[in-house]
XYZ file of N, CA and C in Angstrom:
645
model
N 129.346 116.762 81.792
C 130.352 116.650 80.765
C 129.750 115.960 79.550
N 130.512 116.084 78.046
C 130.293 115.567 76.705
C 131.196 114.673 76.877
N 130.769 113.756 76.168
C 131.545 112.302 75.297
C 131.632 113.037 74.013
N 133.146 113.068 73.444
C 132.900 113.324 71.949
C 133.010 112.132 71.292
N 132.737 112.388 69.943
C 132.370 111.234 68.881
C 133.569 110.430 68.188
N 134.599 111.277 68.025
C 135.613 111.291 67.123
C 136.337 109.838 68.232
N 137.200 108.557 67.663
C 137.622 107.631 68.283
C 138.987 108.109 69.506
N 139.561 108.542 68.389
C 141.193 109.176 69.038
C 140.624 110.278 70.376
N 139.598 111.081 70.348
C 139.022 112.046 71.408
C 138.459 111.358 72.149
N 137.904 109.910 71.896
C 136.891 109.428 73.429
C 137.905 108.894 73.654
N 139.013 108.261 73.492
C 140.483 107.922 73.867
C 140.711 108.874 75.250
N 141.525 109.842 74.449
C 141.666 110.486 75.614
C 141.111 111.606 76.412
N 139.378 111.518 76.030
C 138.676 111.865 77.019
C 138.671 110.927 78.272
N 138.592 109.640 77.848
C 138.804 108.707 79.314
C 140.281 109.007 79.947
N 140.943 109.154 79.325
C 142.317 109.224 79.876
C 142.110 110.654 80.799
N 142.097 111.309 80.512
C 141.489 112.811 81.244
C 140.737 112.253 82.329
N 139.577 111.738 82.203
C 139.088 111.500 83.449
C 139.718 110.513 84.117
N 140.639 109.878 84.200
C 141.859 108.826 84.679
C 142.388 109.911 85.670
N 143.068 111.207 84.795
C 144.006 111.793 85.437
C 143.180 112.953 86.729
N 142.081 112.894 86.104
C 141.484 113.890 86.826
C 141.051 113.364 88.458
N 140.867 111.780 88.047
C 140.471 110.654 89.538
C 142.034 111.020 90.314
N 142.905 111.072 89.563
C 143.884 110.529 90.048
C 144.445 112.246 91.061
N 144.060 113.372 90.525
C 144.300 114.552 91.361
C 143.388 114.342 92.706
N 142.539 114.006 92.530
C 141.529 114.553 93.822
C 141.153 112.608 94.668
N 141.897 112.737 95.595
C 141.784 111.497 96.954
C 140.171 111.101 97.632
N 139.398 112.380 97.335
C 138.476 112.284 98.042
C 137.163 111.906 97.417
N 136.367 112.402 98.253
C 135.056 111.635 97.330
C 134.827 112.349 95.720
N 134.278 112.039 94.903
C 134.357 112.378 93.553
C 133.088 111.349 93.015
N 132.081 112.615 92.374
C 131.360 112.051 91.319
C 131.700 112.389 89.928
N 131.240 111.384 89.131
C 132.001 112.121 87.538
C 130.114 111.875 87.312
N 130.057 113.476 86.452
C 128.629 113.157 85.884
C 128.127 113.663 84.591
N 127.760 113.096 83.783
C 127.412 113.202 81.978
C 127.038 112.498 81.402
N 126.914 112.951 80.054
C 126.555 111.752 78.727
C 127.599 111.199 78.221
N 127.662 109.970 78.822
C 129.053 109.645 78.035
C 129.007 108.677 76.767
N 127.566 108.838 76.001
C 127.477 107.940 74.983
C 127.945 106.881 74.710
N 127.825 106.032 75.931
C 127.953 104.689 75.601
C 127.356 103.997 76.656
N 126.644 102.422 76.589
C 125.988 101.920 77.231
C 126.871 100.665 77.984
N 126.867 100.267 79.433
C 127.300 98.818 79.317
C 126.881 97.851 78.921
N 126.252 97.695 78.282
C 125.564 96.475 77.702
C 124.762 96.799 77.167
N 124.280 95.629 76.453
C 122.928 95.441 75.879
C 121.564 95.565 76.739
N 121.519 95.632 77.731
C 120.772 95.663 78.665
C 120.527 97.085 78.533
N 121.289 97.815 78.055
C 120.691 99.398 78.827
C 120.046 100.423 77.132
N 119.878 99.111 76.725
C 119.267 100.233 75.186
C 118.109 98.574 74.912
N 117.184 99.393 74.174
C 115.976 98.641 73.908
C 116.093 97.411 72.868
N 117.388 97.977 71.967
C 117.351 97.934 70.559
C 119.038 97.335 70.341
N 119.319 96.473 69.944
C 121.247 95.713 69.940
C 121.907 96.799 69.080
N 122.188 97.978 69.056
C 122.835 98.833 68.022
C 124.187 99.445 69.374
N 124.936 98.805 70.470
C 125.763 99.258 71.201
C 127.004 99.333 70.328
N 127.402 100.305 71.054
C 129.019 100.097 70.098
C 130.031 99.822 71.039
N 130.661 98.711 70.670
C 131.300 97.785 71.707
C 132.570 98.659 71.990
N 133.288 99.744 71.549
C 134.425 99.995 71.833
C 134.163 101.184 73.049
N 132.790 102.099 72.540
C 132.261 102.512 73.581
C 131.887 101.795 74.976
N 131.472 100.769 75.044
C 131.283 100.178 76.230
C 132.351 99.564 76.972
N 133.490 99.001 75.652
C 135.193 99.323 76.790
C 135.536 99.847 77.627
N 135.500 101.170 76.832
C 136.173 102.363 77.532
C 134.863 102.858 78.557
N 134.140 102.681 78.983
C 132.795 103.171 80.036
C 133.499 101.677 81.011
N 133.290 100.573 80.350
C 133.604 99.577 81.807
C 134.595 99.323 82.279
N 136.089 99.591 81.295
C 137.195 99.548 81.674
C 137.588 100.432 83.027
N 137.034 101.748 82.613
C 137.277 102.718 83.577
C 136.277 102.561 85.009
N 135.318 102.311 84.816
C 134.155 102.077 86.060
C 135.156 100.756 86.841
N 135.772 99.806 86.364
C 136.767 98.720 86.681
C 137.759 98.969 87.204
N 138.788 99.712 86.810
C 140.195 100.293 87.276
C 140.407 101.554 88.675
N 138.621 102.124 88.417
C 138.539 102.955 89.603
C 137.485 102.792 90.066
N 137.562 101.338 90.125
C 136.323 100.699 91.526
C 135.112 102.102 91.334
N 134.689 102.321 90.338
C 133.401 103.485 90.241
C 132.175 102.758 91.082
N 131.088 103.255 91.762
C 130.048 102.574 92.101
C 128.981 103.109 90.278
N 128.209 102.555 89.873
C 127.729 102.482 88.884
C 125.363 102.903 89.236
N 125.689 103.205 90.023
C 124.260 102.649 90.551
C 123.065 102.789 89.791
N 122.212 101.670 90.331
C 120.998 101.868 89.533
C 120.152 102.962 89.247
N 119.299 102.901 88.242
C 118.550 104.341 87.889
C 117.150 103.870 88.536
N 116.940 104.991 88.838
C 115.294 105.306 89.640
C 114.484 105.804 88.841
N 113.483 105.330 88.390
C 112.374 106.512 87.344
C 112.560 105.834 85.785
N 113.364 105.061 85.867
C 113.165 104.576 84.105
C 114.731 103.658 84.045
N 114.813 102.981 83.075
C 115.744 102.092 82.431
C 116.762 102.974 81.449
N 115.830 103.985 80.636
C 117.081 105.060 79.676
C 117.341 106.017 80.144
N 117.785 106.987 79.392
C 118.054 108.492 79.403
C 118.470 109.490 78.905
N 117.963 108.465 77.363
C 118.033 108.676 76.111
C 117.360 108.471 75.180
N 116.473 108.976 73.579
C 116.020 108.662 72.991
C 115.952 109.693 71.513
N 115.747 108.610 70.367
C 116.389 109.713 69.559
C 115.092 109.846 68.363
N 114.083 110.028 69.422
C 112.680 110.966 69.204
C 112.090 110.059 67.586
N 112.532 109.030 67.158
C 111.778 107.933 66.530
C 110.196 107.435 66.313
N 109.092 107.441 65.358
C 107.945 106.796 66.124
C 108.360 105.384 66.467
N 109.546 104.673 65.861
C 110.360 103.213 67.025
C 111.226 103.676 67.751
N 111.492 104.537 68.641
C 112.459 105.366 69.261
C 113.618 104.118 69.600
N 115.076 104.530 69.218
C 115.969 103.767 70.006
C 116.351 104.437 71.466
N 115.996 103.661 72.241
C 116.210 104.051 73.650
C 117.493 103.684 74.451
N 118.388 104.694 75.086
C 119.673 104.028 75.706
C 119.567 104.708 76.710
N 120.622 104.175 77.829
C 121.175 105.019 78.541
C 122.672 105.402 78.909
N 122.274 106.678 78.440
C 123.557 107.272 78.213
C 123.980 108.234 78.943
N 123.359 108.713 80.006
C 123.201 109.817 81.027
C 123.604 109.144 82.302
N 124.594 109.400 82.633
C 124.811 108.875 84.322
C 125.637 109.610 85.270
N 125.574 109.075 86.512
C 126.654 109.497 87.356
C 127.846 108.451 87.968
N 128.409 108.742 88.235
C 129.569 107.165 88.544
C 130.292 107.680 89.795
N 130.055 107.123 91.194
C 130.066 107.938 92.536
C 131.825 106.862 92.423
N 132.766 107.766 93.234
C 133.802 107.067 93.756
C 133.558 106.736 95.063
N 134.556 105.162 95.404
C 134.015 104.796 96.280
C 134.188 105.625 97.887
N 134.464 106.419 98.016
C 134.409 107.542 99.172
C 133.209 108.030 98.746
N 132.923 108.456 97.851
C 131.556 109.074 97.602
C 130.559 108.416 98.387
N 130.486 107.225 97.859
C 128.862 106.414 97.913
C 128.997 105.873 99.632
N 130.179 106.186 100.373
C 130.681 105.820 101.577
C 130.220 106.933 102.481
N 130.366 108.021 101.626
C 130.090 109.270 102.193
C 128.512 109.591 102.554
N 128.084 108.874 101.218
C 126.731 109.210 101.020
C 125.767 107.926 100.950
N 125.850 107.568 101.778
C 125.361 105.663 101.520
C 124.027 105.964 100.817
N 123.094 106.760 101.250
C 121.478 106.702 101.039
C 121.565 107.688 100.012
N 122.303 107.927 98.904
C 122.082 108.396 97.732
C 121.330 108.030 96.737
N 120.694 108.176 96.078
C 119.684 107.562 94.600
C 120.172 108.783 93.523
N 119.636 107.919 92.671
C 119.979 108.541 91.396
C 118.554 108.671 90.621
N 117.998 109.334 90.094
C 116.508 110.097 89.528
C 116.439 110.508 88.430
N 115.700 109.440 87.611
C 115.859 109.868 86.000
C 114.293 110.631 86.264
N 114.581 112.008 86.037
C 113.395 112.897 85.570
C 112.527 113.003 84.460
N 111.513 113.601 84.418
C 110.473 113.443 83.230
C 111.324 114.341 81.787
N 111.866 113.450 80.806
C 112.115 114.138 79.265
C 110.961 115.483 78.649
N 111.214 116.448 78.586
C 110.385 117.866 78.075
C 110.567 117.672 76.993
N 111.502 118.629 76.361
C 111.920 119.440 75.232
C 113.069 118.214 74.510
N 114.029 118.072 75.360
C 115.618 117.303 74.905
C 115.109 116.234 74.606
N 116.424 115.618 74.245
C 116.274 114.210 73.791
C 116.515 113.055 75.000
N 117.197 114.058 76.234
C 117.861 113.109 77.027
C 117.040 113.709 78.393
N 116.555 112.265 79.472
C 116.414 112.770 80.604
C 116.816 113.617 81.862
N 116.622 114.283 82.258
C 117.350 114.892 82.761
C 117.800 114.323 84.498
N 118.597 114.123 84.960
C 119.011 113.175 86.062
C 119.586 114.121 87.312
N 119.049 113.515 88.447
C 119.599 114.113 89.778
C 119.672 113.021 90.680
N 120.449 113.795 91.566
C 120.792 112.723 92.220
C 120.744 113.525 94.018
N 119.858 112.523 95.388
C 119.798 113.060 96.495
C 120.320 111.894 97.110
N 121.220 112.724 97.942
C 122.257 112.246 98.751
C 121.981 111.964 100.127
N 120.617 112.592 100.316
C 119.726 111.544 101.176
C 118.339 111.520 101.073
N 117.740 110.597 101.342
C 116.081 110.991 101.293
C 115.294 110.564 102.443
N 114.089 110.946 102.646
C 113.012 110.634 103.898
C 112.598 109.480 103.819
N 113.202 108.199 104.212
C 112.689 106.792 104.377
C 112.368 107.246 105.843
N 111.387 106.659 106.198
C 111.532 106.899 107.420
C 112.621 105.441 108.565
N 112.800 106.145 109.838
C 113.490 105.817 110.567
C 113.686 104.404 111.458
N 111.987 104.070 111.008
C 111.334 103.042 111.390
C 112.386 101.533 110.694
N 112.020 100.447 111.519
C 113.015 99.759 110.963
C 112.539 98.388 110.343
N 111.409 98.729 109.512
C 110.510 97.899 108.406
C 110.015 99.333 107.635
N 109.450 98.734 106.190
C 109.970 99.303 104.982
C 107.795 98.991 104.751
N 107.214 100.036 104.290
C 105.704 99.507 104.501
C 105.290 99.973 103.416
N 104.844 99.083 102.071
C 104.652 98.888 100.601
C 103.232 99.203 100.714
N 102.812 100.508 100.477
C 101.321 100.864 99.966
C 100.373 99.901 99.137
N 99.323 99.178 99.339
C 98.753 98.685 98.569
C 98.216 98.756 97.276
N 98.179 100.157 97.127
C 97.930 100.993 95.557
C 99.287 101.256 94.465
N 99.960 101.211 95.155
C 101.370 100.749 94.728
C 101.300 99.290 93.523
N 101.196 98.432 94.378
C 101.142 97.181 93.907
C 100.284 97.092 92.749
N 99.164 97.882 92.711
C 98.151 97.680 91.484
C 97.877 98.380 90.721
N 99.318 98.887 90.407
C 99.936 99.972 89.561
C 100.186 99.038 88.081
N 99.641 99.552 87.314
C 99.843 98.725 85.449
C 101.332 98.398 85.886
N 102.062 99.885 86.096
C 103.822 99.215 85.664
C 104.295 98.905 86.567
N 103.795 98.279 87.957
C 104.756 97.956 88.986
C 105.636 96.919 88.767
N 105.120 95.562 88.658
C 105.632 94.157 88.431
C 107.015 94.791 87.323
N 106.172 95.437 86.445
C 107.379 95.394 85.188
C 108.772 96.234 85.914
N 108.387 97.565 86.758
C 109.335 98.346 87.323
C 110.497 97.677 87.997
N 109.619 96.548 89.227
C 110.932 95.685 89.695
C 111.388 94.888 89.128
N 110.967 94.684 87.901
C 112.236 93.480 87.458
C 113.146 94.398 86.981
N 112.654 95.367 86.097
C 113.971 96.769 85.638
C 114.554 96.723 86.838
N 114.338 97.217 87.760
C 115.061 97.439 88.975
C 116.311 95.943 89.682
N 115.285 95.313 89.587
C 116.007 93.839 89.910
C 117.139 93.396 89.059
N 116.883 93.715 87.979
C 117.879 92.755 86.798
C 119.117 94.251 86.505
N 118.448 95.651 87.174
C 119.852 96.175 87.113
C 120.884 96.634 87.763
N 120.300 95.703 89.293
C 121.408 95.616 90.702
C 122.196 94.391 90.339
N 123.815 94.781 90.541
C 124.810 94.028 90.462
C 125.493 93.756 91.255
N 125.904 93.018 92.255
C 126.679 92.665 93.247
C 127.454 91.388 92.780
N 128.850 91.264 93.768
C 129.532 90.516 93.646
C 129.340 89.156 95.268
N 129.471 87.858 95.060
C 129.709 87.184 95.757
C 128.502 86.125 95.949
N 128.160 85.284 97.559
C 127.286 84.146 96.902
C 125.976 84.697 97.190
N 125.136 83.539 96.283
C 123.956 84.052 95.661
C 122.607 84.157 96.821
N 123.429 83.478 97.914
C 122.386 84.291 99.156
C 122.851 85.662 99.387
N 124.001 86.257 99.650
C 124.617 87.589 99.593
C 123.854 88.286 98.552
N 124.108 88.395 97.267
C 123.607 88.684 96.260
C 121.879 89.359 96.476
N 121.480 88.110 96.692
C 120.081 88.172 96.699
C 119.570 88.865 98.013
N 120.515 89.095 98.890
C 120.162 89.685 100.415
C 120.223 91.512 99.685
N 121.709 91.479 99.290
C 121.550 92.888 99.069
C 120.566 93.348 98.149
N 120.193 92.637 96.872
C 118.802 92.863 96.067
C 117.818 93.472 96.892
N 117.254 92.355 97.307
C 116.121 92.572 98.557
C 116.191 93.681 99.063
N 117.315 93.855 99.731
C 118.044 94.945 100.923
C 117.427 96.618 100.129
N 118.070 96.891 98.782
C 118.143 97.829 97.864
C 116.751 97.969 97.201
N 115.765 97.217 97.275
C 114.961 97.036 96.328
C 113.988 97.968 96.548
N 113.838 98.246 98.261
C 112.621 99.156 98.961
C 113.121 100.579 98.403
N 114.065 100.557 98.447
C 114.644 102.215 97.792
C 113.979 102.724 96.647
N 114.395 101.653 95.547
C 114.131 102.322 94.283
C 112.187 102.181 94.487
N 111.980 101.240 95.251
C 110.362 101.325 95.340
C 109.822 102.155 95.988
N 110.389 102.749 96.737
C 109.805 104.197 97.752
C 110.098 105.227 96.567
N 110.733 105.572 96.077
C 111.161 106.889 95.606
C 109.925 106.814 94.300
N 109.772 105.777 93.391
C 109.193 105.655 92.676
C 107.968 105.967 93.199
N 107.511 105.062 94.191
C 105.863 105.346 94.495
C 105.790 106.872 95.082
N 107.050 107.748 95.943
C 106.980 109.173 96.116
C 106.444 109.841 94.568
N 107.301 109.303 93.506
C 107.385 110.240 92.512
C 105.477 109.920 92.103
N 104.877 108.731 92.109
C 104.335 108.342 91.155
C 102.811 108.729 92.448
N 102.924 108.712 93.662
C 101.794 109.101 94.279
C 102.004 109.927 95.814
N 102.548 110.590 95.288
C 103.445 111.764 96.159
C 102.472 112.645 96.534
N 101.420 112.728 95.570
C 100.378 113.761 96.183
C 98.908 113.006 96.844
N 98.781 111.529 96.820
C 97.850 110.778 97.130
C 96.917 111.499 98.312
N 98.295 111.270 99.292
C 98.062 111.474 100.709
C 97.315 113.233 101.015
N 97.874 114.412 100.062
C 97.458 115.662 100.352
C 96.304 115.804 99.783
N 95.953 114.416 98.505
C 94.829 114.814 97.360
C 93.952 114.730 98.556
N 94.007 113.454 99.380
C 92.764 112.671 100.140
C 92.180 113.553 101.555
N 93.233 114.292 102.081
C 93.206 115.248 103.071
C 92.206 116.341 102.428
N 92.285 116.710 101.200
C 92.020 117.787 101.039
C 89.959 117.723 100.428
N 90.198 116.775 100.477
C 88.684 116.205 99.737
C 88.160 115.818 101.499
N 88.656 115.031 102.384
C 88.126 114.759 103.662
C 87.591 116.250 104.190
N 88.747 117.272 103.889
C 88.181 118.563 104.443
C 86.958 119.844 103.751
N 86.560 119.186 102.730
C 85.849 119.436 101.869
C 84.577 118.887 101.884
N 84.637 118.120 102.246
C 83.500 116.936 102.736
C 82.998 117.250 104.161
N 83.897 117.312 105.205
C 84.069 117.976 106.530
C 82.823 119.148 106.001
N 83.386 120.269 105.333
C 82.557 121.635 105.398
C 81.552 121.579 104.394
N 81.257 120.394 103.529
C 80.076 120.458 103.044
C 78.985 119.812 104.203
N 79.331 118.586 104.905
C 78.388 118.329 106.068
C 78.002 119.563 107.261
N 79.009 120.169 107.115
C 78.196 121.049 108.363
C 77.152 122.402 107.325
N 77.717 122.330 106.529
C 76.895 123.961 105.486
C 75.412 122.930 105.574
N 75.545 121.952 105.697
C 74.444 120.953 105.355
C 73.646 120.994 106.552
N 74.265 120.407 107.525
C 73.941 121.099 108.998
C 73.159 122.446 108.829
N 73.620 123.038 109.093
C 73.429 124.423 109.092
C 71.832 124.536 108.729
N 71.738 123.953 107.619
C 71.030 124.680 106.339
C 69.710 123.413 106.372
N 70.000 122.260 107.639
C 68.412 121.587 108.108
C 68.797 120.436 107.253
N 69.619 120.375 105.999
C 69.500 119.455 105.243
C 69.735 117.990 105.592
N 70.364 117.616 106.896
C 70.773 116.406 107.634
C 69.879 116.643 108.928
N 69.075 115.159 109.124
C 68.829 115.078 110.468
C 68.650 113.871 110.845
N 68.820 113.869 112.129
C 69.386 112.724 112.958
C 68.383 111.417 113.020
């Protein structure tokens, strides 16, 4: 869906999506650009427009929306600048049957092409494995943008209640957005290294073969 621009139309475009929560009981994602950010936090640059971010938190508020964090980047927006202002303005907002439905959902800001805006998906489950510890690749870690990734990640999980709770579910959530990332970011590591071992494999034996190795 569009956010339009005009004041009186993002009015009762929210109101529409009010009425539209209010037909359907069951799980429900609402998903679009709804040009507006909650905060200052989600654009690079202080240019939010506060009446826009009303009407985005009022409504995420009144229908208990889950809001969840983004995977793959902080925006999902940019308005192609050599100082680009960066927002995010692209989301999905799961109702709470949804995210009940779908506990191990993520949300996936994709690589920007052509548009101005990222393009976003969302899997409603993914291959963690089954195992019941969470095992952080070492090449991972000594990644330029890792450190910087989890604090994005860290500072944009929100929970309610005390600050051991808080900080449990952080923790709890944190391996997620760090698996999917290191999938996206070295997803082919594992097939690159197989494929060079087996390459290596058939250059030693042509080598063999051919007298060039001996014992």
């Amino acid at each position: 869906m569009g956010h339009p621009c005009e004041y009186n139309a993002r009015a009762e475009f929210w109101d529409d999506l009010q009425e539209i929560r209010h037909w359907w009981a069951g799980p429900i994602c609402f998903a679009g650009d709804f040009n507006a950010v909650r905060s200052y936090d989600e654009t690079n640059k202080i240019e939010a427009d506060g009446r826009n971010s009303g009407f985005l938190n009022i409504f995420i508020l009144q229908q208990e929306s889950v809001d969840q964090s983004l995977v793959g980047g902080a925006y999902t927006w940019s308005n192609n600048q050599t100082d680009p202002l960066l927002c995010r303005l692209v989301r999905f907002l799961f109702s709470v049957e949804f995210d009940e439905a779908f506990p191990s959902a993520l949300q996936i800001s994709l690589t920007r092409t052509v548009s101005d805006r990222n393009p976003l998906m969302v899997i409603t489950s993914h291959s963690l494995s089954s195992k019941p510890y969470f095992k952080l690749e070492k090449s991972w870690t000594e990644h330029e943008d890792f450190e910087k990734k989890v604090a994005i990640w860290w500072n944009a999980m929100h929970y309610s209640g005390s600050a051991s709770s808080v900080f449990f579910l952080k923790l709890k959530n944190l391996k997620y957005f760090i698996y999917s990332w290191g999938l996206i970011e070295f997803g082919a590591v594992g097939r690159d290294k197989r494929i060079l071992t087996e390459k290596i494999g058939e250059f030693n034996l042509r080598s063999l073969k051919k007298g060039c190795i001996t014992s």
